Structure formats: structure tokens, C-alpha cells
Amino acid sequence: MNILTFNKRKIDKQKISMVTCYDHWSAKILNETEVDCILVGDSLAVVMHGFESTVHATVEMMELHVAAVARGAPDKFIIADMPFLSCSRGLEVALETVYRLMQAGANAVKIEGDTHQVNLIQHIVEAGVPVMGHLGLTPQSIHNLGGHKVQAKDEVQASKLIDGAKALERAGCFAIVLECIPTKLGSCVSQRASIPTIGIGAGPHTDGQVLVLHDLLGVNPEFSPKFLRRYADSHSAIQNAVNTFHHDVVERAFPSLQESYR
Ligand code: KIV
């Protein structure tokens, strides 16, 4: 996958798959899967560092995780989230952040929000860096949105979101993430946009789908939003493996002589 294939997929009506990834060992595993692209999302602040929200992701954190992922998944197209407020403190801060993420190994950056970001996005694209947009539930604005809720449920908000998608396309975004919006709106934006839409909680009609890797692997049984499908029960698998190891140690069944040096 590269920047040109995103659009080709849309034209050919072939869906795009994206998963988040934050570290080296899972990047190595993903590098050998068929998944189309990897997002080093700022959700790493929550999933990897235990913070309440993505507001706590810093440039340093993003940079470190992007570098680890890039070393593990050299064959994948890697998109890195621009962290909280890195796009609202002037062009210099934004470009410095883009520079650091690209130097760390990203192939593109993702920016949350619409109209207030259009000029900045245009500038970054003109500087030669592919930008992915992100509309609907934008977790960096969680305090403004009043929680993780489905967005753009009424007509005014829906048409605002459609206009936002058009503005992002005009600004030069190569794709847009649509998060937690009604299925009908996900479909409508996807039909109207000539760039691919990648949905999470946006219904089946978007041009692609993204999930947080840990969620699709079932690492956290307490997190079960409506849109999530779990493809594994890693929580139990990890606990069972570690408990089996523990019992083997306690019962002197590990290591065996075959697992020991002469
Ligand atoms: O940070 C993230 O993981 C994201 C996805 C949910 C799209 O932005």
C-alpha cells in the first residue's frame, strides 16, 4: 500500500483495512499480515500508558512509538497521529511535529478536526507530507464533546460533517477517518467524497475500516462499544499462558532438562 493505492482502492471499490499498532513486537507480527496499513494512534496514551484520554499523548511519546513500529513493519504504510494541540499552536509547532513523526518513520500524519485545520493541512500537504483527516468523534476534543458519544445525529451536524469532509478533500487529504457517526451519514460521506473514508463505528458503507489492535484482539474485556468485533480472546489466552507458566515453576515442571544447559 502507498499513497496512490488508497485512491485506487476507492475507484476499484476494494475495501481498506487499517489497525493501530504501538510497539515493535506487534509491528513485526503485523508486517507479516495482509492488513493494508498501520495507524500509530494517539490512543496509545490510553492503551499503552493508562491515561484517561488521548489528550495525554505527547510528541515524544508518539515519536518513540512510531520509531518502534517503523523498525518492526518496514513493509507497511504507517500513519501517525498528530498529538493534542500540536496543530493549534502555530505553523512552526505543527511542522516541527510533522518533521519529528516523519523522521521517526511515519509515511503520513493524521489530523483531527475540519474547518479550523484546513489551511494547516494544505500547508503540510504542499510540504510533501500525506495527511489523513479525522471527523465525527474526535477523541482529542473529548472534553468539548462531553464523552464518547455518537456524533452528527441531527441534520445540521450531519451537513456540517459532510461540508467538513469536502473541505478536507479540497485541502489535499488522501483519506478520512470517520469515527462514531450514524451508518447513513457514513455512507453519504463515502459516496460524496472522492478520497477513501475509513470508518470506526461509522457503519459498513465506508471505504475501509479501522480498529484498535488491542480491542480486536480482545485484550480488554471491559471495553465493548457497539462497533467493536473481537477476533480473539487475548485476555484469557495471556492469563492462561502466564498461569500455566506460574504453576509449572511452582510444581518444578519448568524448566525440564531439555530446556537446560549441560
Ligand atoms: O488514535 C486512534 O487509535 C484513532 C483510531 C481510533 C482511528 O484515531
Coordinates of C-alpha atoms and ligand atoms in Angstrom, one line a residue:
M1 CA 0.0 0.0 0.0
N2 CA 1.2 3.5 -0.8
I3 CA -0.4 6.9 -1.1
L4 CA -1.6 6.2 -4.7
T5 CA -3.2 2.8 -3.8
F6 CA -5.6 4.4 -1.4
N7 CA -7.4 6.2 -4.2
K8 CA -7.1 3.2 -6.5
R9 CA -8.8 1.1 -3.9
K10 CA -11.7 3.6 -3.8
I11 CA -12.0 3.6 -7.6
D12 CA -11.9 -0.2 -7.7
K13 CA -14.3 -0.5 -4.8
Q14 CA -11.9 -2.5 -2.8
K15 CA -12.0 -2.0 1.0
I16 CA -9.1 -0.8 3.0
S17 CA -8.1 -2.4 6.4
M18 CA -6.2 -0.4 9.0
V19 CA -5.3 -1.3 12.6
T20 CA -3.5 0.6 15.3
C21 CA 0.0 -0.5 16.4
Y22 CA 2.2 1.0 19.0
D23 CA 5.2 -1.2 19.6
H24 CA 7.9 -3.2 17.9
W25 CA 6.8 -6.8 18.5
S26 CA 3.3 -6.4 17.3
A27 CA 4.6 -4.3 14.3
K28 CA 6.7 -7.3 13.4
I29 CA 3.6 -9.6 13.5
L30 CA 1.5 -7.1 11.5
N31 CA 4.2 -6.7 8.9
E32 CA 3.6 -10.4 8.0
T33 CA -0.2 -10.0 7.8
E34 CA -2.3 -8.8 4.9
V35 CA -3.6 -5.7 6.8
D36 CA -3.3 -2.7 4.4
C37 CA -1.9 0.0 6.7
I38 CA -1.0 0.8 10.3
L39 CA -2.0 3.7 12.5
V40 CA 0.2 4.7 15.3
G41 CA -2.8 6.3 17.0
D42 CA -2.6 8.7 19.9
S43 CA -4.9 6.1 21.6
L44 CA -1.6 4.7 22.7
A45 CA -1.8 7.2 25.6
V46 CA -4.8 5.2 26.9
V47 CA -3.9 1.7 25.7
M48 CA -0.2 1.7 26.4
H49 CA 0.2 4.3 29.1
G50 CA -3.0 4.0 31.1
F51 CA -4.1 7.7 30.7
E52 CA -7.8 8.7 30.7
S53 CA -7.8 10.1 27.2
T54 CA -5.7 10.8 24.2
V55 CA -5.2 14.4 25.4
H56 CA -2.1 13.0 27.3
A57 CA -0.3 11.8 24.2
T58 CA 2.9 13.9 23.7
V59 CA 5.1 14.4 20.7
E60 CA 7.9 12.5 22.5
M61 CA 5.5 9.5 23.1
M62 CA 4.3 9.5 19.5
E63 CA 7.9 9.8 18.2
L64 CA 9.1 6.8 20.3
H65 CA 6.2 4.6 19.4
V66 CA 6.4 5.5 15.7
A67 CA 10.1 4.6 15.6
A68 CA 9.5 1.2 17.3
V69 CA 6.7 0.4 14.8
A70 CA 8.6 1.6 11.8
R71 CA 11.5 -0.7 12.7
G72 CA 9.1 -3.6 13.0
A73 CA 6.9 -3.1 10.0
P74 CA 9.1 -1.8 7.2
D75 CA 6.7 -3.1 4.5
K76 CA 3.6 -1.3 5.8
F77 CA 2.3 2.2 5.2
I78 CA 2.4 3.9 8.6
I79 CA 0.2 6.8 9.6
A80 CA 1.0 8.7 12.8
D81 CA -1.4 10.8 14.8
M82 CA -0.5 14.5 15.4
P83 CA -0.9 14.7 19.2
F84 CA -3.2 17.0 21.2
L85 CA -2.8 20.7 20.3
S86 CA 0.2 20.1 18.1
C87 CA -1.9 21.7 15.3
S88 CA -3.2 24.6 17.3
R89 CA 0.0 26.3 18.4
G90 CA 1.0 27.8 15.1
L91 CA 2.6 26.5 11.9
E92 CA 6.1 26.2 13.4
V93 CA 5.0 23.8 16.1
A94 CA 2.9 21.8 13.7
L95 CA 5.7 21.5 11.1
E96 CA 8.2 20.6 13.8
T97 CA 5.8 17.8 15.0
V98 CA 5.3 16.6 11.4
Y99 CA 9.1 16.6 10.9
R100 CA 9.7 14.5 14.1
L101 CA 7.0 11.9 13.2
M102 CA 8.2 11.5 9.6
Q103 CA 11.8 11.3 10.8
A104 CA 10.7 8.6 13.2
G105 CA 9.4 6.6 10.3
A106 CA 5.8 7.6 9.6
N107 CA 4.7 7.7 5.9
A108 CA 1.8 10.1 6.7
V109 CA 0.2 12.0 9.6
K110 CA -3.4 12.1 10.8
I111 CA -5.1 15.3 12.0
E112 CA -8.3 15.5 13.9
G113 CA -11.0 18.2 13.0
D114 CA -12.1 20.1 10.0
T115 CA -12.5 23.7 9.1
H116 CA -10.0 25.2 11.6
Q117 CA -7.4 22.8 10.3
V118 CA -7.8 23.3 6.5
N119 CA -5.1 25.8 6.0
L120 CA -2.6 23.9 8.1
I121 CA -3.4 20.6 6.2
Q122 CA -2.9 22.4 2.9
H123 CA 0.4 23.6 4.0
I124 CA 1.6 20.2 5.3
V125 CA 0.4 18.5 2.0
E126 CA 2.2 21.1 0.0
A127 CA 5.3 20.5 2.0
G128 CA 5.1 16.9 0.7
V129 CA 3.6 15.1 3.6
P130 CA 0.4 13.0 3.1
V131 CA -2.4 13.9 5.6
M132 CA -5.3 11.7 6.7
G133 CA -8.3 13.6 8.2
H134 CA -10.4 12.5 11.1
L135 CA -14.1 13.6 11.6
G136 CA -17.0 12.6 13.8
L137 CA -15.9 11.6 17.3
T138 CA -12.5 13.3 17.6
P139 CA -11.2 12.0 20.9
Q140 CA -8.8 14.9 21.4
S141 CA -11.9 17.1 21.8
I142 CA -13.5 14.7 24.3
H143 CA -13.9 17.5 26.9
N144 CA -15.8 19.6 24.4
L145 CA -17.9 16.7 23.2
G146 CA -18.9 15.6 26.7
G147 CA -17.8 12.0 26.4
H148 CA -17.6 9.2 23.8
K149 CA -20.9 9.7 22.0
V150 CA -22.2 9.1 18.5
Q151 CA -21.7 12.3 16.6
A152 CA -23.7 14.2 14.0
K153 CA -27.0 12.6 14.8
D154 CA -29.1 15.6 13.6
E155 CA -29.3 17.1 10.2
V156 CA -27.4 20.3 11.0
Q157 CA -24.5 18.4 12.4
A158 CA -24.6 15.9 9.6
S159 CA -24.4 18.5 6.9
K160 CA -21.6 20.2 8.8
L161 CA -19.7 17.0 8.8
I162 CA -20.3 16.5 5.1
D163 CA -19.0 20.0 4.4
G164 CA -16.0 19.2 6.7
A165 CA -15.2 16.1 4.6
K166 CA -15.4 18.2 1.4
A167 CA -13.1 20.8 2.9
L168 CA -10.6 18.1 4.0
E169 CA -10.6 16.7 0.5
R170 CA -10.0 20.1 -1.1
A171 CA -7.2 20.7 1.4
G172 CA -5.5 17.6 0.0
C173 CA -6.2 14.9 2.5
F174 CA -5.7 11.4 1.0
A175 CA -8.2 9.7 3.2
I176 CA -10.5 10.5 6.1
V177 CA -11.3 8.5 9.3
L178 CA -15.0 8.7 10.3
E179 CA -15.5 7.8 13.9
C180 CA -18.8 7.0 15.6
I181 CA -21.3 8.5 13.3
P182 CA -24.7 7.1 12.1
T183 CA -24.4 4.5 9.3
K184 CA -26.4 6.6 6.9
L185 CA -24.0 9.5 7.3
G186 CA -21.0 7.3 6.9
S187 CA -22.5 6.1 3.7
C188 CA -23.4 9.6 2.5
V189 CA -19.9 11.0 3.1
S190 CA -18.3 7.9 1.5
Q191 CA -20.4 8.4 -1.6
R192 CA -19.7 12.1 -1.9
A193 CA -16.0 12.0 -1.2
S194 CA -13.6 11.1 -4.0
I195 CA -11.0 10.1 -1.3
P196 CA -11.5 7.0 0.7
T197 CA -13.2 7.0 4.1
I198 CA -12.1 4.7 6.8
G199 CA -14.7 4.0 9.4
I200 CA -14.7 3.1 13.1
G201 CA -18.3 2.9 14.3
A202 CA -19.4 4.5 11.1
G203 CA -21.2 1.5 9.6
P204 CA -20.4 -0.9 6.8
H205 CA -20.5 1.5 3.8
T206 CA -17.2 3.4 4.4
D207 CA -14.3 2.6 2.0
G208 CA -12.4 0.9 4.8
Q209 CA -12.4 0.0 8.5
V210 CA -10.1 0.6 11.3
L211 CA -9.9 -0.9 14.8
V212 CA -7.6 -0.6 17.7
L213 CA -5.4 -3.7 17.6
H214 CA -5.8 -4.4 21.3
D215 CA -9.6 -4.2 21.0
L216 CA -9.9 -6.6 18.1
L217 CA -7.6 -9.0 19.9
G218 CA -9.8 -8.8 23.0
V219 CA -7.2 -7.6 25.4
N220 CA -9.6 -5.6 27.5
P221 CA -12.9 -7.4 28.1
E222 CA -14.3 -4.3 29.9
F223 CA -14.2 -2.2 26.7
S224 CA -17.1 -3.2 24.5
P225 CA -18.6 -0.4 22.4
K226 CA -21.3 -1.4 19.9
F227 CA -19.0 -1.1 16.9
L228 CA -16.3 -3.5 18.2
R229 CA -15.9 -7.0 16.9
R230 CA -13.4 -9.1 18.9
Y231 CA -11.4 -11.6 16.8
A232 CA -9.6 -13.2 19.7
D233 CA -9.8 -13.6 23.4
S234 CA -6.3 -12.5 24.2
H235 CA -7.1 -11.5 27.8
S236 CA -7.9 -15.1 28.6
A237 CA -5.1 -16.5 26.4
I238 CA -2.5 -14.4 28.1
Q239 CA -3.8 -15.1 31.6
N240 CA -3.9 -18.8 30.9
A241 CA -0.4 -18.9 29.5
V242 CA 1.1 -16.9 32.4
N243 CA -0.8 -19.0 35.0
T244 CA 0.4 -22.2 33.3
F245 CA 4.0 -20.9 33.5
H246 CA 3.5 -20.0 37.2
H247 CA 2.2 -23.5 38.0
D248 CA 5.0 -25.2 36.1
V249 CA 7.5 -23.1 38.1
V250 CA 5.8 -23.8 41.4
E251 CA 5.5 -27.5 40.7
R252 CA 9.1 -27.7 39.4
A253 CA 7.9 -28.8 35.9
F254 CA 9.8 -25.9 34.2
P255 CA 12.5 -25.9 33.1
S256 CA 13.0 -29.5 32.0
L257 CA 16.5 -30.9 31.4
Q258 CA 15.9 -30.4 27.7
E259 CA 15.4 -26.8 28.4
S260 CA 18.6 -26.6 30.5
Y261 CA 22.3 -26.3 29.5
R262 CA 24.7 -29.2 30.2
Ligands
KIV1 O1 -5.9 7.0 17.9 C1 -6.6 6.1 17.4 O2 -6.5 4.9 17.7 C2 -7.5 6.5 16.3 C3 -8.4 5.5 15.8 C4 -9.5 5.1 16.7 C5 -9.0 5.9 14.5 O3 -7.5 7.7 16.0

